[in-house]
Coordinates of C-alpha atoms in Angstrom, one line a residue:
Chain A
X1 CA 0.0 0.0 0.0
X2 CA 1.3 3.2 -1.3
X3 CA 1.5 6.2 1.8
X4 CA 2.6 9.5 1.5
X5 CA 3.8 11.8 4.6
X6 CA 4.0 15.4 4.5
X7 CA 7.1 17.3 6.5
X8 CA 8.3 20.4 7.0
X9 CA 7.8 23.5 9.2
X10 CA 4.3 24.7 9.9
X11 CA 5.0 28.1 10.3
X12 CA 6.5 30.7 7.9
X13 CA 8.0 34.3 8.1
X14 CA 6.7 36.2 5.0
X15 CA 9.1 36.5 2.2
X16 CA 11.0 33.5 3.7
X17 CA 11.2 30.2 1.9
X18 CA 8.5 27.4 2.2
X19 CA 10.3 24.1 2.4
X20 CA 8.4 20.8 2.4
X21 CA 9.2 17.3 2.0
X22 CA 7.1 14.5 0.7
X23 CA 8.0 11.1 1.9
X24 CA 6.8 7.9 0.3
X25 CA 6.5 4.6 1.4
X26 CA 5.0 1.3 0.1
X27 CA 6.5 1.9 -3.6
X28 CA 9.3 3.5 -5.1
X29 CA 9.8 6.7 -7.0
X30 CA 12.8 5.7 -9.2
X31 CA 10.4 2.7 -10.9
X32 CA 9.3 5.5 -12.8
X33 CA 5.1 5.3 -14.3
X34 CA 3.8 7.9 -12.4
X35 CA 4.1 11.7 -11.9
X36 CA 4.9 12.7 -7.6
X37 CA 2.7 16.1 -7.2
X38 CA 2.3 18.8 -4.9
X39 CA -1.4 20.4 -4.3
X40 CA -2.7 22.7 -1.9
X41 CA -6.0 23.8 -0.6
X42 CA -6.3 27.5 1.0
X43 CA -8.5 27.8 4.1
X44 CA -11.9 26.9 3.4
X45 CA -11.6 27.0 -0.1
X46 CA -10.5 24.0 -3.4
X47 CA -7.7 22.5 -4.3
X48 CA -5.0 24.2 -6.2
X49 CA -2.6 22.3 -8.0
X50 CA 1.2 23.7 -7.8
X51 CA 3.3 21.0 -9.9
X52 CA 4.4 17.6 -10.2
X53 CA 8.1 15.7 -11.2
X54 CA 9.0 12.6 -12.5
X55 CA 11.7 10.3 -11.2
X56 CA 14.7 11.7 -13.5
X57 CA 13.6 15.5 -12.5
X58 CA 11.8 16.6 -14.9
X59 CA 8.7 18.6 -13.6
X60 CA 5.8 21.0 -14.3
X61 CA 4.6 23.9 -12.4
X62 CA 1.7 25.9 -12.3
X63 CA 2.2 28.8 -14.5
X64 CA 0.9 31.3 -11.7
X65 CA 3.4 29.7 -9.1
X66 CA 6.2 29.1 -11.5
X67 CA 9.1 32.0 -11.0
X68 CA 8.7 31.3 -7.4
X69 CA 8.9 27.6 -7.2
X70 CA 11.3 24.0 -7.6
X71 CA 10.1 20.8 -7.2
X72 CA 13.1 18.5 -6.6
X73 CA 13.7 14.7 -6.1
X74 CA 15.8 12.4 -4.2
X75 CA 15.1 8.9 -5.0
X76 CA 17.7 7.4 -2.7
X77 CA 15.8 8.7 0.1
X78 CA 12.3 8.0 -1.8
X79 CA 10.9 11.5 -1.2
X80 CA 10.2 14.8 -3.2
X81 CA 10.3 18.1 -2.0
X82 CA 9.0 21.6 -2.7
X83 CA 10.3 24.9 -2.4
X84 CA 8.0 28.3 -2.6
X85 CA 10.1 31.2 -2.4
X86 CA 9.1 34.6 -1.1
X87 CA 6.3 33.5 0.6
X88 CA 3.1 35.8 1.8
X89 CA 0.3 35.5 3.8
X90 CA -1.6 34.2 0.9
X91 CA 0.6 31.0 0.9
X92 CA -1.3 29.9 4.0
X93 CA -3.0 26.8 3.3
X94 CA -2.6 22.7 3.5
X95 CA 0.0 21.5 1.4
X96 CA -0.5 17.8 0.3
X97 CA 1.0 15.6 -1.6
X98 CA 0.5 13.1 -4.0
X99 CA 1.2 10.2 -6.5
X100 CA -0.3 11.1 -10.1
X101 CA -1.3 8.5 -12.1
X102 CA -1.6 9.0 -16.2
X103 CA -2.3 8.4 -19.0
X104 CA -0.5 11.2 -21.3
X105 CA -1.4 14.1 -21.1
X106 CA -4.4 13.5 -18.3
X107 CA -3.6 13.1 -14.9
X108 CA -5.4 11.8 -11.1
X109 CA -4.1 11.8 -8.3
X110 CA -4.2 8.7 -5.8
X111 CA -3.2 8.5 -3.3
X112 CA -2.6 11.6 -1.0
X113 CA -0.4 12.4 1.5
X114 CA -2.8 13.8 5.2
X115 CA -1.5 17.3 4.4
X116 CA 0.1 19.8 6.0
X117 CA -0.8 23.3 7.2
X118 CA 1.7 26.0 6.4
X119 CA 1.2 29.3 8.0
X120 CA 2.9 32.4 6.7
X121 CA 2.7 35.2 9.3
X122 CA 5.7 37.1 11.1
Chain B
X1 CA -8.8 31.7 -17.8
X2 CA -9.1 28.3 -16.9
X3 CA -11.9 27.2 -15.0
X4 CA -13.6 23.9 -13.8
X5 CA -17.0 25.4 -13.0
X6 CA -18.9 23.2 -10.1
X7 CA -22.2 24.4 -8.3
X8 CA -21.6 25.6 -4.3
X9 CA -23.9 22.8 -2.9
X10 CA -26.0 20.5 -3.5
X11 CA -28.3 18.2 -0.9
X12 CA -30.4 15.0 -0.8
X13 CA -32.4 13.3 1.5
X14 CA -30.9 9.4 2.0
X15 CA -32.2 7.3 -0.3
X16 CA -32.1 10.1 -2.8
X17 CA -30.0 10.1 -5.7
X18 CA -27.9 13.8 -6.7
X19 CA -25.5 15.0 -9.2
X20 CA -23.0 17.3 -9.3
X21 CA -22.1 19.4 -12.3
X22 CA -18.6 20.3 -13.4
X23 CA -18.3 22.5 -16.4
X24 CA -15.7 23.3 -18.4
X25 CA -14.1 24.6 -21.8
X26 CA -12.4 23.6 -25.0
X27 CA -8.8 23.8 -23.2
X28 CA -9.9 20.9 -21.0
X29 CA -13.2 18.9 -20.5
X30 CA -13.9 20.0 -24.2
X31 CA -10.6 18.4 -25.4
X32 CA -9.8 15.0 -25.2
X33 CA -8.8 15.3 -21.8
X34 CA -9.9 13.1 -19.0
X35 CA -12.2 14.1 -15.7
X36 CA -11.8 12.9 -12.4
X37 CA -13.5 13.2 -8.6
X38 CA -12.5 13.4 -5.6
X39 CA -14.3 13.3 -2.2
X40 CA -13.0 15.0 0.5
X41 CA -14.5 14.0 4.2
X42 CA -14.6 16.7 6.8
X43 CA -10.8 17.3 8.1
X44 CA -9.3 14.6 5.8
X45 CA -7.4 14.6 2.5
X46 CA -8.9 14.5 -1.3
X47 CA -9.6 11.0 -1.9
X48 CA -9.7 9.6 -5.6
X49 CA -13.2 8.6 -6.2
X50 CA -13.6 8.4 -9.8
X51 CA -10.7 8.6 -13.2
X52 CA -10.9 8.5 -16.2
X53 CA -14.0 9.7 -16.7
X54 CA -16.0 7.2 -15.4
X55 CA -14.0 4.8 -13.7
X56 CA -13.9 3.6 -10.0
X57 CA -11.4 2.4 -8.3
X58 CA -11.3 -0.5 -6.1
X59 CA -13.4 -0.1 -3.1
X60 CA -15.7 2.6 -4.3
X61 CA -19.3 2.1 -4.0
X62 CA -21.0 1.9 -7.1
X63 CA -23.2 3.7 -6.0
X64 CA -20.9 6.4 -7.5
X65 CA -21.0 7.1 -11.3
X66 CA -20.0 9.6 -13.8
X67 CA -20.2 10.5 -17.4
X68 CA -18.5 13.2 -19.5
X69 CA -20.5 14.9 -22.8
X70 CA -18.9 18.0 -24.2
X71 CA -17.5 20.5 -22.5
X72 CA -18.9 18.9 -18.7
X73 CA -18.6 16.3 -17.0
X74 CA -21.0 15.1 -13.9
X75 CA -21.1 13.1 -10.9
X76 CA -24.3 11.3 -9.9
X77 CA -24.6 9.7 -6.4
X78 CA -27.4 7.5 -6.0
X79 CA -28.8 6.0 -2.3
X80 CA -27.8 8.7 -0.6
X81 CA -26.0 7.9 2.9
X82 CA -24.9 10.3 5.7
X83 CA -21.3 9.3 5.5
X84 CA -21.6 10.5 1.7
X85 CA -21.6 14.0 3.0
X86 CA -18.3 15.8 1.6
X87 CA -17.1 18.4 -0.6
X88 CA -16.6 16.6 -4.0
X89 CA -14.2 17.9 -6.6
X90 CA -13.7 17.4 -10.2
X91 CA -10.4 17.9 -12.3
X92 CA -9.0 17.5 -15.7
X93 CA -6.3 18.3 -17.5
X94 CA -6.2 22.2 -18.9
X95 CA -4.0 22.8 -22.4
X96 CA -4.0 26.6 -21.7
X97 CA -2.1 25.6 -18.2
X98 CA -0.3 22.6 -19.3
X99 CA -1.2 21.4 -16.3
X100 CA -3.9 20.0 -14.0
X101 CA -6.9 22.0 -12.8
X102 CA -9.5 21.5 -10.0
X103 CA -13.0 22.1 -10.2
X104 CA -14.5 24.6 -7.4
X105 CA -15.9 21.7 -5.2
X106 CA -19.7 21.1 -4.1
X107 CA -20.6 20.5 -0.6
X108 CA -22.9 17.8 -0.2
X109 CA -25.2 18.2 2.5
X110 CA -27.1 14.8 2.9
X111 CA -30.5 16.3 4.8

């Protein structure tokens, strides 16, 4: 059973970096056939999808997000990570992520990490 | 700008069957691109309910359908149970953002 876990700091100064690590378990990322994504939901509000990368590093990011983010991978450590630089209060939300499933160019997502909340406030 | 239009709510008595909209445009539902759902349970994570259109994965209740004409796609959810109270979500694949986008999301209220 594939199981994704969230990690990082839950609190973040404004215009500070955003760091969070994804950290799988139950499969692993360097078999390749699927896309490791990060998505976020804002307080009360939908789901926002910020990027996903592939095994050999090759990602895609949301174009609104895109000057301010990397998506990296380490496969010896099975995990993924994301970076959102210069961060404001409208960064707060739950970050989660998740294994994307596809079949070119339409992708799900299943399953997803619990999430975690990221606060940006001084 | 792309958008995965879904109503606000929607509610059912149990017992009652709903269905839950999701419209979209040529860049995504419109296109050959896929829809999915996704419920999400009060304080818990998106789960994948339906891919591919109209495909559920193991353990979901078929009670849980789906269908995709045009430019929408729409989620129908018949024998309505308390536990099927959620927000559901659609999303599909958008050209214009070379990416994925999410639907708004509908609260089910089961009454």
């Amino acid at each position: 059973q594939v199981q994704l876990q969230e990690s990082g700091p839950g609190l973040v100064k404004p215009s500070q970096t955003l760091s969070l690590t994804c950290t799988v378990s139950g499969a692993s990322i360097s078999s390749g056939g699927y896309y490791w994504s990060w998505i976020r939901q804002h307080p009360g509000t939908g789901l926002e999808w910020i990027g996903y990368i592939y095994y050999s590093g090759g990602y895609y990011n949301n174009p609104s997000l895109k000057s301010r983010i990397t998506i990296s991978v380490d496969t010896s450590k099975n995990q993924f990570s994301l970076n959102l630089y210069s961060v404001t209060a409208a960064d707060t939300a739950v970050y989660y992520c998740a294994r994307a499933e596809t079949t070119v160019p339409t992708y799900w997502f299943d399953p997803w990490g619990q999430g975690t909340l990221v606060t940006v406030s001084s | 700008q792309s958008v995965l239009t879904q109503p606000p709510s929607v509610s059912g008595a149990p017992g009652q069957r709903v269905t839950i909209s999701c419209t979209g445009s040529s860049s995504n539902i419109g296109a050959v691109y896929d829809v999915h759902w996704y419920q999400q349970l009060p304080g818990t994570a998106p789960k994948l309910l339906i891919y591919g259109n109209s495909n559920r994965p193991s353990g979901v209740p078929d009670r849980f359908s789906a269908s995709k004409s045009g430019t929408s796609a729409s989620l129908a959810i018949t024998g309505l149970q308390a536990e099927d109270e959620a927000d559901y979500y659609c999303q599909s694949y958008d050209s214009s953002l070379s990416g994925s986008l999410f639907g708004g999301g509908t609260k089910l209220t089961v009454l």
